[in-house]
PDB file of N, CA and C in Angstrom:
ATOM      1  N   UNK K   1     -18.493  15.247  33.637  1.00  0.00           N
ATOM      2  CA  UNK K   1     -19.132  16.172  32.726  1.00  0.00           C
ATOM      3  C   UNK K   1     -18.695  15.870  31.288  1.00  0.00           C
ATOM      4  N   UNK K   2     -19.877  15.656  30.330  1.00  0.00           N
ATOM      5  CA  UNK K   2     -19.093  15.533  28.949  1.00  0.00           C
ATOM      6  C   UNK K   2     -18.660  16.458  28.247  1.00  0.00           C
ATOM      7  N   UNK K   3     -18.204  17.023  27.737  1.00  0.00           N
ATOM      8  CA  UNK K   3     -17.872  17.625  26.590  1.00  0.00           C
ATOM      9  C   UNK K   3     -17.894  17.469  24.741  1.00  0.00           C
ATOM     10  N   UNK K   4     -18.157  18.012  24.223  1.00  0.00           N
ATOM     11  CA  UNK K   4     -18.198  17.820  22.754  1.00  0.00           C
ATOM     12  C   UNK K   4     -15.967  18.033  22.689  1.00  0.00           C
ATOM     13  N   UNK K   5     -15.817  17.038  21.991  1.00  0.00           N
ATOM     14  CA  UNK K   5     -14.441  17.307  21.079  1.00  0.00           C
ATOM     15  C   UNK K   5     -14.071  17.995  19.953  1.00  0.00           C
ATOM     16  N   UNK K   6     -13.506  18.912  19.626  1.00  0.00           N
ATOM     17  CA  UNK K   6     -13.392  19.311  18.232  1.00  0.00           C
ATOM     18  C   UNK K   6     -12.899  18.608  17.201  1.00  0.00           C
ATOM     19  N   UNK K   7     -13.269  18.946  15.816  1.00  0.00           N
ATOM     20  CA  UNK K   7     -13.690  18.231  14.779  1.00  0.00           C
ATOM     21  C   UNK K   7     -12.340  16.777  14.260  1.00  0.00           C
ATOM     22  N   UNK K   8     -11.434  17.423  14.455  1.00  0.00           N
ATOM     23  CA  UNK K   8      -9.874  17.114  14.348  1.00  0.00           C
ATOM     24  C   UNK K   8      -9.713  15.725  15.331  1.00  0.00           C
ATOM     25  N   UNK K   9     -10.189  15.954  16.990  1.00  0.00           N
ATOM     26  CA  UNK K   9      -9.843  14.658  17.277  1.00  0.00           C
ATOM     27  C   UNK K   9     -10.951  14.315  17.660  1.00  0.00           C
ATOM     28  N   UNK K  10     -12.825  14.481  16.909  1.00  0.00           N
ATOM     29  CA  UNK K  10     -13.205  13.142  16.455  1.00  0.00           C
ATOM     30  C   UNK K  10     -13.156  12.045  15.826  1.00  0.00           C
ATOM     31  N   UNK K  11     -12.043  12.895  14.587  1.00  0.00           N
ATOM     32  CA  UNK K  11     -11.420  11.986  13.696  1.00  0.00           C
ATOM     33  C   UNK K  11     -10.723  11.032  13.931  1.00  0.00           C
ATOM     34  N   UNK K  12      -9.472  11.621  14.764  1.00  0.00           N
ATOM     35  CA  UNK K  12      -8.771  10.332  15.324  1.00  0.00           C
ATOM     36  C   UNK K  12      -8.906   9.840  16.245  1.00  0.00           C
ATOM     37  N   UNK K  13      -9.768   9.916  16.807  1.00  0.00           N
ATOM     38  CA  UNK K  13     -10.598   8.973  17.318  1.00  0.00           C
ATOM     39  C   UNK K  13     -11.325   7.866  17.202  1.00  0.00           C
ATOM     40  N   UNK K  14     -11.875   8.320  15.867  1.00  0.00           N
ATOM     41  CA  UNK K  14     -12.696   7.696  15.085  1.00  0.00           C
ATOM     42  C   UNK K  14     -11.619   6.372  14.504  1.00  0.00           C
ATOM     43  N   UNK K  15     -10.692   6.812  14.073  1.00  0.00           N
ATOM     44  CA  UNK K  15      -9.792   6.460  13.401  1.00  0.00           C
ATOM     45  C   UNK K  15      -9.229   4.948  13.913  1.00  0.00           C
ATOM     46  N   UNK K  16      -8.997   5.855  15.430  1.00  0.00           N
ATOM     47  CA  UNK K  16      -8.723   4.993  16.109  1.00  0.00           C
ATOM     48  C   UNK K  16      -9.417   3.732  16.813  1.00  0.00           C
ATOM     49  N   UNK K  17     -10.575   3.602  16.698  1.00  0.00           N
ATOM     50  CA  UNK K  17     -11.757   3.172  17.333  1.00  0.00           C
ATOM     51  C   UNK K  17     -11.446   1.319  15.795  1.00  0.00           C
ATOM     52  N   UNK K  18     -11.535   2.426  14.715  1.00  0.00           N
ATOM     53  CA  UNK K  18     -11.637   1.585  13.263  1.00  0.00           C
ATOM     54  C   UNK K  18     -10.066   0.689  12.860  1.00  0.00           C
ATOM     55  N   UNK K  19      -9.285   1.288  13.888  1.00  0.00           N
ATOM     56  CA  UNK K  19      -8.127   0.545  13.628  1.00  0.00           C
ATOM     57  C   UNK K  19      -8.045  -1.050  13.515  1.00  0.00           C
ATOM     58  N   UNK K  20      -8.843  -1.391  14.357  1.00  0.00           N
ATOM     59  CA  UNK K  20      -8.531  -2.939  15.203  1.00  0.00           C
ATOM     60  C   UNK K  20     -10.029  -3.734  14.533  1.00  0.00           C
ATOM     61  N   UNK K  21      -9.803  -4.419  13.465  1.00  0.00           N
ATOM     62  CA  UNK K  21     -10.938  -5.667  13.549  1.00  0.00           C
ATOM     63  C   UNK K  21     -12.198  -5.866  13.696  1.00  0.00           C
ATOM     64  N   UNK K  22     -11.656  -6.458  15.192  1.00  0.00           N
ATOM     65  CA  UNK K  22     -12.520  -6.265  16.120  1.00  0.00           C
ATOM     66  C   UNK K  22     -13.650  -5.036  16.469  1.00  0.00           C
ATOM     67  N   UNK K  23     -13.076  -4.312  17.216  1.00  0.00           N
ATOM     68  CA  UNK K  23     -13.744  -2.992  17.341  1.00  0.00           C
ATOM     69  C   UNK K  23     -14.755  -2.402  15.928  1.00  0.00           C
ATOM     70  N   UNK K  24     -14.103  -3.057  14.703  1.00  0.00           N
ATOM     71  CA  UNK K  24     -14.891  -2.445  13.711  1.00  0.00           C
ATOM     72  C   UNK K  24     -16.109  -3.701  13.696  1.00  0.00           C
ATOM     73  N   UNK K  25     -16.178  -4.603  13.434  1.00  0.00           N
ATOM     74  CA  UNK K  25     -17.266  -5.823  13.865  1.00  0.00           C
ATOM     75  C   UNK K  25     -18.316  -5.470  15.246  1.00  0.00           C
ATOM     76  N   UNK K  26     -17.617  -4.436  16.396  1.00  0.00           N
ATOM     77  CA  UNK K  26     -18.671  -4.528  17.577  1.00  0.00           C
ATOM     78  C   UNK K  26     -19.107  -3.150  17.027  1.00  0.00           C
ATOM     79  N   UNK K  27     -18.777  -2.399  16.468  1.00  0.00           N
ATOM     80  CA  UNK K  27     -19.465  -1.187  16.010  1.00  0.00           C
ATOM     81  C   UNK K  27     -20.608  -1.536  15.173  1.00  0.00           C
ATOM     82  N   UNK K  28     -20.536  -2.675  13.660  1.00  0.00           N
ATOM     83  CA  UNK K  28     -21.387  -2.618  13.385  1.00  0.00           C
ATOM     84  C   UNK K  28     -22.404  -2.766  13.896  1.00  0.00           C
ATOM     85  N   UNK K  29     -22.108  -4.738  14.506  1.00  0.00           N
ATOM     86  CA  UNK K  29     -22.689  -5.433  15.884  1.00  0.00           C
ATOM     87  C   UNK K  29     -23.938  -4.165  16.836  1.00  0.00           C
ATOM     88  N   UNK K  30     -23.393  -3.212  17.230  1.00  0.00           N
ATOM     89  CA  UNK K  30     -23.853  -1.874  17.781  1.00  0.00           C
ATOM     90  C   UNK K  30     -24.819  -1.112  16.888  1.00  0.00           C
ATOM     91  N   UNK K  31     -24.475  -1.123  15.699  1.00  0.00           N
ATOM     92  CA  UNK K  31     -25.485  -0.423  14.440  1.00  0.00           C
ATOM     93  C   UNK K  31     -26.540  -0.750  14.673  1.00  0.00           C
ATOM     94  N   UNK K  32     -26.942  -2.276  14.675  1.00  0.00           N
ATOM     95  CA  UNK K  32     -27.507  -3.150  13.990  1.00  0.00           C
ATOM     96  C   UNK K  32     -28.688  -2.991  15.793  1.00  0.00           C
ATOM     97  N   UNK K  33     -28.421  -2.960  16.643  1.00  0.00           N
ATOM     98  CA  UNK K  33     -28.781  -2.975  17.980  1.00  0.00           C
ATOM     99  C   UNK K  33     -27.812  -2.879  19.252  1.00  0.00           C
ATOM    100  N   UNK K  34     -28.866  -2.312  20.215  1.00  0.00           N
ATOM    101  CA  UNK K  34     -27.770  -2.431  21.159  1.00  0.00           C
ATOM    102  C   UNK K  34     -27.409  -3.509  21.903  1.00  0.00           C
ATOM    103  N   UNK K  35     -26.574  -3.789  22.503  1.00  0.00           N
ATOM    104  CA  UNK K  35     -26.486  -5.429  23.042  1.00  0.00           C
ATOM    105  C   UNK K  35     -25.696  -5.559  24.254  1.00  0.00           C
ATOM    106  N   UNK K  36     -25.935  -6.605  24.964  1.00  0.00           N
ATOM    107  CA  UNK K  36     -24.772  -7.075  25.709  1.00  0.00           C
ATOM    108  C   UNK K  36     -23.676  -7.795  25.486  1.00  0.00           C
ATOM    109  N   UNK K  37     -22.493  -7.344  26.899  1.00  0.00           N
ATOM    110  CA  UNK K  37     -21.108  -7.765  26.378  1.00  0.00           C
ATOM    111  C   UNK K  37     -21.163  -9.417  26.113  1.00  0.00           C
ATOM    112  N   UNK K  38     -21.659 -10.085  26.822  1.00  0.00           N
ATOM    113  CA  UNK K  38     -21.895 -11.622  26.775  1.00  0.00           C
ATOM    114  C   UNK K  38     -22.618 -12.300  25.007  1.00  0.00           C
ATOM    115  N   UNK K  39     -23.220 -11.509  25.062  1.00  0.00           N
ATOM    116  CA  UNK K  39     -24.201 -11.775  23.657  1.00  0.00           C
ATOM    117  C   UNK K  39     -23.175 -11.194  22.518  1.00  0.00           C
ATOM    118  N   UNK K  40     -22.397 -10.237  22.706  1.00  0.00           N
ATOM    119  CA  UNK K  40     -21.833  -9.527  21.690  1.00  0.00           C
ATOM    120  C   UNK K  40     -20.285 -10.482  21.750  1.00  0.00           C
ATOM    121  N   UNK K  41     -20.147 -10.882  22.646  1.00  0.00           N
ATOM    122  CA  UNK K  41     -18.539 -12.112  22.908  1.00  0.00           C
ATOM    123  C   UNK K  41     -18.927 -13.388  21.881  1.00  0.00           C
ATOM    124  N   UNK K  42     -20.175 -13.753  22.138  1.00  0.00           N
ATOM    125  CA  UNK K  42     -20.532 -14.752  21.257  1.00  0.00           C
ATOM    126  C   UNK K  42     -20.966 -14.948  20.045  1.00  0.00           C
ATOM    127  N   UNK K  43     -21.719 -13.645  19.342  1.00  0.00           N
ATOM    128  CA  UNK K  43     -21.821 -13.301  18.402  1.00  0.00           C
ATOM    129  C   UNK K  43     -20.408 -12.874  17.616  1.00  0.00           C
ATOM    130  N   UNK K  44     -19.193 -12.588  18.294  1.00  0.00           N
ATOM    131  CA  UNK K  44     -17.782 -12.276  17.681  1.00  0.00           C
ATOM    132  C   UNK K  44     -17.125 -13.341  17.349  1.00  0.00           C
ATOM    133  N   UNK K  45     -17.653 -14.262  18.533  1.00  0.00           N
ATOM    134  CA  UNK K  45     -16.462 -15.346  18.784  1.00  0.00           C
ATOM    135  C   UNK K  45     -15.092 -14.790  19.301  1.00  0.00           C
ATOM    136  N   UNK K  46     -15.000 -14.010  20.451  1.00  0.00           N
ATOM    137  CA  UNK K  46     -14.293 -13.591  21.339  1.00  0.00           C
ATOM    138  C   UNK K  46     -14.438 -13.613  22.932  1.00  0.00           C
ATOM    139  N   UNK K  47     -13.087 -14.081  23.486  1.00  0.00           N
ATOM    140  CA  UNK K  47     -13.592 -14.003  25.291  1.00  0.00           C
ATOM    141  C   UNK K  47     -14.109 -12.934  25.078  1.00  0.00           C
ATOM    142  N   UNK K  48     -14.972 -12.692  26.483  1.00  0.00           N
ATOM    143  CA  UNK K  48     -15.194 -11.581  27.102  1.00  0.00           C
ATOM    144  C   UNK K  48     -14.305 -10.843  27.818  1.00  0.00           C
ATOM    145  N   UNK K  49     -13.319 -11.449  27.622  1.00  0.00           N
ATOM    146  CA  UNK K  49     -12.129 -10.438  28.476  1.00  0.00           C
ATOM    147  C   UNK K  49     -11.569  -9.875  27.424  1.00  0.00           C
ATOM    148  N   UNK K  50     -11.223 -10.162  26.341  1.00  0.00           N
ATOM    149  CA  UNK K  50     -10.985  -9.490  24.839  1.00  0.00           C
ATOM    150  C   UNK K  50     -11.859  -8.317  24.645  1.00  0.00           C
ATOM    151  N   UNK K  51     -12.955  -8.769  24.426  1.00  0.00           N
ATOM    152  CA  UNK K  51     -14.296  -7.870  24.659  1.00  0.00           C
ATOM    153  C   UNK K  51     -14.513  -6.448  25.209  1.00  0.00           C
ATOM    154  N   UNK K  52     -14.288  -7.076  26.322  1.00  0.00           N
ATOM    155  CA  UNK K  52     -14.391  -5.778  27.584  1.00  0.00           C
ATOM    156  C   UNK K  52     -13.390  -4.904  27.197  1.00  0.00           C
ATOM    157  N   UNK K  53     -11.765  -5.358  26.723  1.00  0.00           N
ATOM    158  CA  UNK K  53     -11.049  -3.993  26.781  1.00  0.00           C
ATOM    159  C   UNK K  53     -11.472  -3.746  25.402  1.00  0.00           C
ATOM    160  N   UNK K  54     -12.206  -4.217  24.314  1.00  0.00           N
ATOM    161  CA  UNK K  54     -12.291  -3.615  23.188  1.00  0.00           C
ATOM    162  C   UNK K  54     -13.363  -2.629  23.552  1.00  0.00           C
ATOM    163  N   UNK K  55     -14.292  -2.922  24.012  1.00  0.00           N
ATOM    164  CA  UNK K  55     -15.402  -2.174  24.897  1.00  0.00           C
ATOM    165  C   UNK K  55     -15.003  -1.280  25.443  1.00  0.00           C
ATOM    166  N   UNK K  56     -14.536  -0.711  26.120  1.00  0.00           N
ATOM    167  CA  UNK K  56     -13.145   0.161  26.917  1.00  0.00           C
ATOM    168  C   UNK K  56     -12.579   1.180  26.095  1.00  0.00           C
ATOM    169  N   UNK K  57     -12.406   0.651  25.149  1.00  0.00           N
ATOM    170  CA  UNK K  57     -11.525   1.829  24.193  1.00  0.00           C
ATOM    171  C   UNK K  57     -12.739   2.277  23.358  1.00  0.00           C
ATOM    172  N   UNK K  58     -13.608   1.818  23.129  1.00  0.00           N
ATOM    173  CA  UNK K  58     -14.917   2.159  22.161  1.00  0.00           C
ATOM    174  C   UNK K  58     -15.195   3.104  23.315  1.00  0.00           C
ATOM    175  N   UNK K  59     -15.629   3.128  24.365  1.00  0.00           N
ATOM    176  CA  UNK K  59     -15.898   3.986  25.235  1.00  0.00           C
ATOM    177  C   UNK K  59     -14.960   5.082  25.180  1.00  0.00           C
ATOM    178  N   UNK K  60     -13.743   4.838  25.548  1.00  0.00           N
ATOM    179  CA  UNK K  60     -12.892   6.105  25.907  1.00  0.00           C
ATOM    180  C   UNK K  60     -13.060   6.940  24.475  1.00  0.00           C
ATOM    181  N   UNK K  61     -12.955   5.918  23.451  1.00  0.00           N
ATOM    182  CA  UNK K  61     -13.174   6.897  22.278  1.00  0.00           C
ATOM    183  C   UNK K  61     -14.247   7.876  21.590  1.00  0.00           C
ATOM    184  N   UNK K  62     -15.136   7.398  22.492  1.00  0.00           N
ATOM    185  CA  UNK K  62     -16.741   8.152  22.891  1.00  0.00           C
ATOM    186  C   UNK K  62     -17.685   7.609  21.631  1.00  0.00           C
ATOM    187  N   UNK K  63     -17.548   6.353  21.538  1.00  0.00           N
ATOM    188  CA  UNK K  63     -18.115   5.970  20.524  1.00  0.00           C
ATOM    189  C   UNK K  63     -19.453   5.070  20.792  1.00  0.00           C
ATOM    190  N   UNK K  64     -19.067   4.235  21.747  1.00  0.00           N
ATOM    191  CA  UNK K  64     -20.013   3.849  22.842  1.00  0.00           C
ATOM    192  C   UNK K  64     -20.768   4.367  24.349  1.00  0.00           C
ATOM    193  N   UNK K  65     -21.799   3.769  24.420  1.00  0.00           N
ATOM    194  CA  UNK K  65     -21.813   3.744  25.819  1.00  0.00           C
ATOM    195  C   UNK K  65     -22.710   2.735  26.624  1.00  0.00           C
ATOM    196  N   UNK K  66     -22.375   2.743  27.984  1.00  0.00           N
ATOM    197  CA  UNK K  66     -22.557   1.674  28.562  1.00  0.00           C
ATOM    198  C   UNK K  66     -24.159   2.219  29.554  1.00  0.00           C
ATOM    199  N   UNK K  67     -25.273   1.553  29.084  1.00  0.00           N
ATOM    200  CA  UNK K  67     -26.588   1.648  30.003  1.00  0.00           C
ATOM    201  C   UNK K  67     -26.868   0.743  30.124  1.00  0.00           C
ATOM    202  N   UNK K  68     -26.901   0.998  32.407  1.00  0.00           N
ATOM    203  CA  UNK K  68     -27.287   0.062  32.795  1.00  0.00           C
ATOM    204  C   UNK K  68     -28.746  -0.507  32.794  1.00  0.00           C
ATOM    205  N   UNK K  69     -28.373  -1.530  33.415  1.00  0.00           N
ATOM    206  CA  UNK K  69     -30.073  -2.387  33.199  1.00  0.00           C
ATOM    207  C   UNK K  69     -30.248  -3.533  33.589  1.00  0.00           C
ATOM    208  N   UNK K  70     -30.918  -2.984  35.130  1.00  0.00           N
ATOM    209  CA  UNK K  70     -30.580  -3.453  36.125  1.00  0.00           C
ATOM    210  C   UNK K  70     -29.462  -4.313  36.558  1.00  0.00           C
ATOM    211  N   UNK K  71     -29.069  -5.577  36.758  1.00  0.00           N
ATOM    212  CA  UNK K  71     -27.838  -6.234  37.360  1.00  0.00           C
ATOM    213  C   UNK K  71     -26.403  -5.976  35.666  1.00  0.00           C
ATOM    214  N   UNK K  72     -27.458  -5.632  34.886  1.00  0.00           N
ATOM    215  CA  UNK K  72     -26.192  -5.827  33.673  1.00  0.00           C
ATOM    216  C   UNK K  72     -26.445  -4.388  33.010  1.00  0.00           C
ATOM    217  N   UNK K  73     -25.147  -4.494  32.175  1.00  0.00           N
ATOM    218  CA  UNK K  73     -24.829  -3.734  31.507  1.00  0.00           C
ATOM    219  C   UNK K  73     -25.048  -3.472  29.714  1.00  0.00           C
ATOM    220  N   UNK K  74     -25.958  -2.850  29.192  1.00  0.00           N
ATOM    221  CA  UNK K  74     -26.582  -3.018  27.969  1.00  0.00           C
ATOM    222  C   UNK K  74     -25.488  -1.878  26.969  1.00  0.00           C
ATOM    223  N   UNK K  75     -24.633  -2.161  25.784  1.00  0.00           N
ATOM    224  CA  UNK K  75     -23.891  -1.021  25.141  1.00  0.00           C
ATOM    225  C   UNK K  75     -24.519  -0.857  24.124  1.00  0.00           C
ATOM    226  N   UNK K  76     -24.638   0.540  23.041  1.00  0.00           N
ATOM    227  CA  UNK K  76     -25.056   0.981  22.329  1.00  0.00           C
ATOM    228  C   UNK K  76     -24.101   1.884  21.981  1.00  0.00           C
ATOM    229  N   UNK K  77     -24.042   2.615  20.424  1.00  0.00           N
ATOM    230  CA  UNK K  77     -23.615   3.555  19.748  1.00  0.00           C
ATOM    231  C   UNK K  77     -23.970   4.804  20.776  1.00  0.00           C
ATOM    232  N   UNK K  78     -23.069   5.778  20.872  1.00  0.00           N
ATOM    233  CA  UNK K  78     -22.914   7.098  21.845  1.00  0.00           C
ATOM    234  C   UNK K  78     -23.940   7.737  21.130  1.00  0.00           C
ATOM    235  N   UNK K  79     -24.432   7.843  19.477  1.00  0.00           N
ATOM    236  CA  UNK K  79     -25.167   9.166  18.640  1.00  0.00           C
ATOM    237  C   UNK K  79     -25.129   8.288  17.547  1.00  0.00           C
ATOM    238  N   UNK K  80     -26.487   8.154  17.355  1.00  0.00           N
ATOM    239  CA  UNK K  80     -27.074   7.748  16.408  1.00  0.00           C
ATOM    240  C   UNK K  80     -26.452   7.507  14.585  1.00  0.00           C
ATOM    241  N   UNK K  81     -26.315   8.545  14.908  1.00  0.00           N
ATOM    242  CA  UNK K  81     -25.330   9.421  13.300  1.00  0.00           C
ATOM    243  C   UNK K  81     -24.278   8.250  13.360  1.00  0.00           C
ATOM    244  N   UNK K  82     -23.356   8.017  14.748  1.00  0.00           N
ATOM    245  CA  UNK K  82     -22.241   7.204  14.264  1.00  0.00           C
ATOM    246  C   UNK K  82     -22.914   5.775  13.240  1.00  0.00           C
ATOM    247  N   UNK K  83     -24.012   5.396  13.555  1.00  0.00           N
ATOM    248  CA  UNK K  83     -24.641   4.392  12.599  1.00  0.00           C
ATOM    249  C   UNK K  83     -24.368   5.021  10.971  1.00  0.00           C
ATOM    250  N   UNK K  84     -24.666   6.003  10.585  1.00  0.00           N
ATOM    251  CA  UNK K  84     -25.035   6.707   9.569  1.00  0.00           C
ATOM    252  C   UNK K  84     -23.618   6.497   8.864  1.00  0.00           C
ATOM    253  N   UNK K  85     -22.600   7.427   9.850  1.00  0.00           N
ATOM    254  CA  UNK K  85     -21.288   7.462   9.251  1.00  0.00           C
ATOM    255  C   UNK K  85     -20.515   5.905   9.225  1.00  0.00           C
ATOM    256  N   UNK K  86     -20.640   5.057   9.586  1.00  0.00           N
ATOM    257  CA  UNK K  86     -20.151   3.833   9.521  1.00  0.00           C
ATOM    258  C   UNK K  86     -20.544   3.082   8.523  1.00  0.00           C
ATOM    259  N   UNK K  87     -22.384   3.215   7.965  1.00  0.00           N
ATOM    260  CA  UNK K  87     -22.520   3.472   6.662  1.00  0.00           C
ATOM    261  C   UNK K  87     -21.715   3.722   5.570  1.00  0.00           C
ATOM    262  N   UNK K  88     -21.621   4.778   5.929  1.00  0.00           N
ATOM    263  CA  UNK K  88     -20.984   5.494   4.453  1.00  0.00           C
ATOM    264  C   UNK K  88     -19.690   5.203   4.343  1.00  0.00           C
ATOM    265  N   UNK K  89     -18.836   5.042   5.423  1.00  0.00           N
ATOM    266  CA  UNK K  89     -17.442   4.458   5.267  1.00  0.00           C
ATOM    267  C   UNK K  89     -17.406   3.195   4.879  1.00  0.00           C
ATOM    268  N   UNK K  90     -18.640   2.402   5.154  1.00  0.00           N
ATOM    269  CA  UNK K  90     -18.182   0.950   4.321  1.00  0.00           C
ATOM    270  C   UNK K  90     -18.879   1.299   2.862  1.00  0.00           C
ATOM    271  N   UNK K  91     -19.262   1.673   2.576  1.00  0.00           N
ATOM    272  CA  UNK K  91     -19.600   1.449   0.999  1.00  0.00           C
ATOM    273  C   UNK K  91     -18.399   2.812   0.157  1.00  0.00           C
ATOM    274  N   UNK K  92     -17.666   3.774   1.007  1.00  0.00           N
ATOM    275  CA  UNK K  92     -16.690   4.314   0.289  1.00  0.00           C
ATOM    276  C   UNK K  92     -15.572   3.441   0.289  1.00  0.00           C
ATOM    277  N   UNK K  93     -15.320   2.449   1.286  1.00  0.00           N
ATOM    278  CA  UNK K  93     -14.164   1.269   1.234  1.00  0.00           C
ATOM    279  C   UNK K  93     -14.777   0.208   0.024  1.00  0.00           C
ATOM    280  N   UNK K  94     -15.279   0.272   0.216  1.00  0.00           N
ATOM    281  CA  UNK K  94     -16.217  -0.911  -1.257  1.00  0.00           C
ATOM    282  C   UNK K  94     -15.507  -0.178  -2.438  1.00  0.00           C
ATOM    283  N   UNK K  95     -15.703   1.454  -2.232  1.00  0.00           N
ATOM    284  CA  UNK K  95     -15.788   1.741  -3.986  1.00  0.00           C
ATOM    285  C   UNK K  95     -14.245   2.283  -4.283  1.00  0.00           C
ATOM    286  N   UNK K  96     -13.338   2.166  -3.231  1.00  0.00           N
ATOM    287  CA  UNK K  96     -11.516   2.420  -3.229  1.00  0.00           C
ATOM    288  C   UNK K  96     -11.688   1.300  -3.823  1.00  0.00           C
ATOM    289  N   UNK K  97     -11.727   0.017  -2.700  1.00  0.00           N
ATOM    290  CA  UNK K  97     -11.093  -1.513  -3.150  1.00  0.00           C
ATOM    291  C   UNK K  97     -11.554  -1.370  -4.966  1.00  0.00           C
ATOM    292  N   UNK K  98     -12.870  -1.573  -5.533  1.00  0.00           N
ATOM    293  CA  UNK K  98     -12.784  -2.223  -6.663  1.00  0.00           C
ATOM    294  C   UNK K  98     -11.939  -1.047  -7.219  1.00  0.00           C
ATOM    295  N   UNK K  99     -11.755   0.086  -7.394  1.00  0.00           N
ATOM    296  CA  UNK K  99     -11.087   1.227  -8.170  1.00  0.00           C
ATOM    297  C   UNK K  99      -9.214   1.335  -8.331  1.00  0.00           C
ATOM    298  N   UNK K 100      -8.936   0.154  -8.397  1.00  0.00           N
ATOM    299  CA  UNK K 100      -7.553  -0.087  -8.784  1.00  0.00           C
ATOM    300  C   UNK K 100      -6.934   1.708  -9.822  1.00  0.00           C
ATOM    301  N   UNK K 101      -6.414   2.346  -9.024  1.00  0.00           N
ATOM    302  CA  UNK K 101      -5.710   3.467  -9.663  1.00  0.00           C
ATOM    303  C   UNK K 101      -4.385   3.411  -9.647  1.00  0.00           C
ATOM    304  N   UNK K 102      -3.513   2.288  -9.140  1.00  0.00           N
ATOM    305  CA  UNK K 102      -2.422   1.944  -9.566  1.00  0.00           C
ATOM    306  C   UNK K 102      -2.060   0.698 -10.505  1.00  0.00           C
ATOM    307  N   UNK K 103      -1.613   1.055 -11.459  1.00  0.00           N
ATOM    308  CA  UNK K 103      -1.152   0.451 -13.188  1.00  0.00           C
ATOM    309  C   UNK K 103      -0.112  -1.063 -12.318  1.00  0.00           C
ATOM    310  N   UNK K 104       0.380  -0.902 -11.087  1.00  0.00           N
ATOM    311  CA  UNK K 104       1.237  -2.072 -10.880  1.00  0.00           C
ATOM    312  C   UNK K 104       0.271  -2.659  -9.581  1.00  0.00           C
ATOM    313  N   UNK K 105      -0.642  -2.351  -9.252  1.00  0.00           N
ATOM    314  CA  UNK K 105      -1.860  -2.802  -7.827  1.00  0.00           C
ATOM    315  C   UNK K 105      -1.433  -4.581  -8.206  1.00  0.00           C
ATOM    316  N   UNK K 106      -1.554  -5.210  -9.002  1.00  0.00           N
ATOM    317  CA  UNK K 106      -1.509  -6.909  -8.843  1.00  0.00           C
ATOM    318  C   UNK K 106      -0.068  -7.395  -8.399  1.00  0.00           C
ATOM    319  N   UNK K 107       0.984  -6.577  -9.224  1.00  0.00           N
ATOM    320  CA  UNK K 107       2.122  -7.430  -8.705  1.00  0.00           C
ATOM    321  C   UNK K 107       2.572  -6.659  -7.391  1.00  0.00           C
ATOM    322  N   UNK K 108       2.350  -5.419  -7.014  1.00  0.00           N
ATOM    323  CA  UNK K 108       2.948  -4.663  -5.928  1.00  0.00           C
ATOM    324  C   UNK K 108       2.079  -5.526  -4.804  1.00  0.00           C
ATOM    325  N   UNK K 109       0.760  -5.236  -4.894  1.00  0.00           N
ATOM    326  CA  UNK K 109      -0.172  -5.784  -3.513  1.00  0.00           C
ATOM    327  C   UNK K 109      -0.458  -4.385  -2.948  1.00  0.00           C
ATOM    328  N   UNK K 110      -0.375  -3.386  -4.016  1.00  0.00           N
ATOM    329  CA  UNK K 110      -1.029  -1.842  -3.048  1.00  0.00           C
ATOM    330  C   UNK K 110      -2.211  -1.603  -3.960  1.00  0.00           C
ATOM    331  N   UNK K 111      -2.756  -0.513  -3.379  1.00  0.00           N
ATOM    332  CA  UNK K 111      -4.005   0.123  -3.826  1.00  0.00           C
ATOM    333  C   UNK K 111      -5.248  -0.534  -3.496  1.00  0.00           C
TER     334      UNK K 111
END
């Protein structure tokens, strides 16, 4: 049975989903269409055994999901919207990076 999560740990969820690389590349990968794990291994340039547990945690994190079709397995974004919001988080990471608000950002290596 699914359940909706409250607001707090969609976040870290979310969070967590965006931690790893990877996972952020099969999300877009996912934006863009839904796909298979084989097609989506090669389009990464990752085994499929890499894959699958990144696949795995995109799932547990309810970010994905897995429809079948017929002998295989086709993944897609869980809700549409996550397209939307993945959006908007890359073009608010666009507009941190150029916005240097620390006076020492070149020699430290922060901000």
């Amino acid at each position: 049975m699914l359940t909706v999560a409250p607001e707090v740990e969609v976040l870290a969820r979310f969070g967590r989903a965006l931690a790893d690389p990877i996972r952020c590349q099969l999300l877009l990968a996912l934006r863009e269409a839904p796909a298979y794990p084989s097609d989506l291994a090669d389009q990464l340039g990752v085994s499929r055994t890499r894959l699958s547990n990144h696949l795995a945690c995109l799932r547990d994190c309810g970010l994905v999901v897995a429809v079948p079709d017929g002998r295989r397995t086709r993944y897609e974004l869980a809700d549409p919207r996550l397209g939307h919001a993945l959006d908007d988080l890359r073009t608010a990471v666009v507009a941190v990076e150029t916005d240097k608000t620390c006076v020492d950002a070149e020699t430290k290596g922060c901000c």
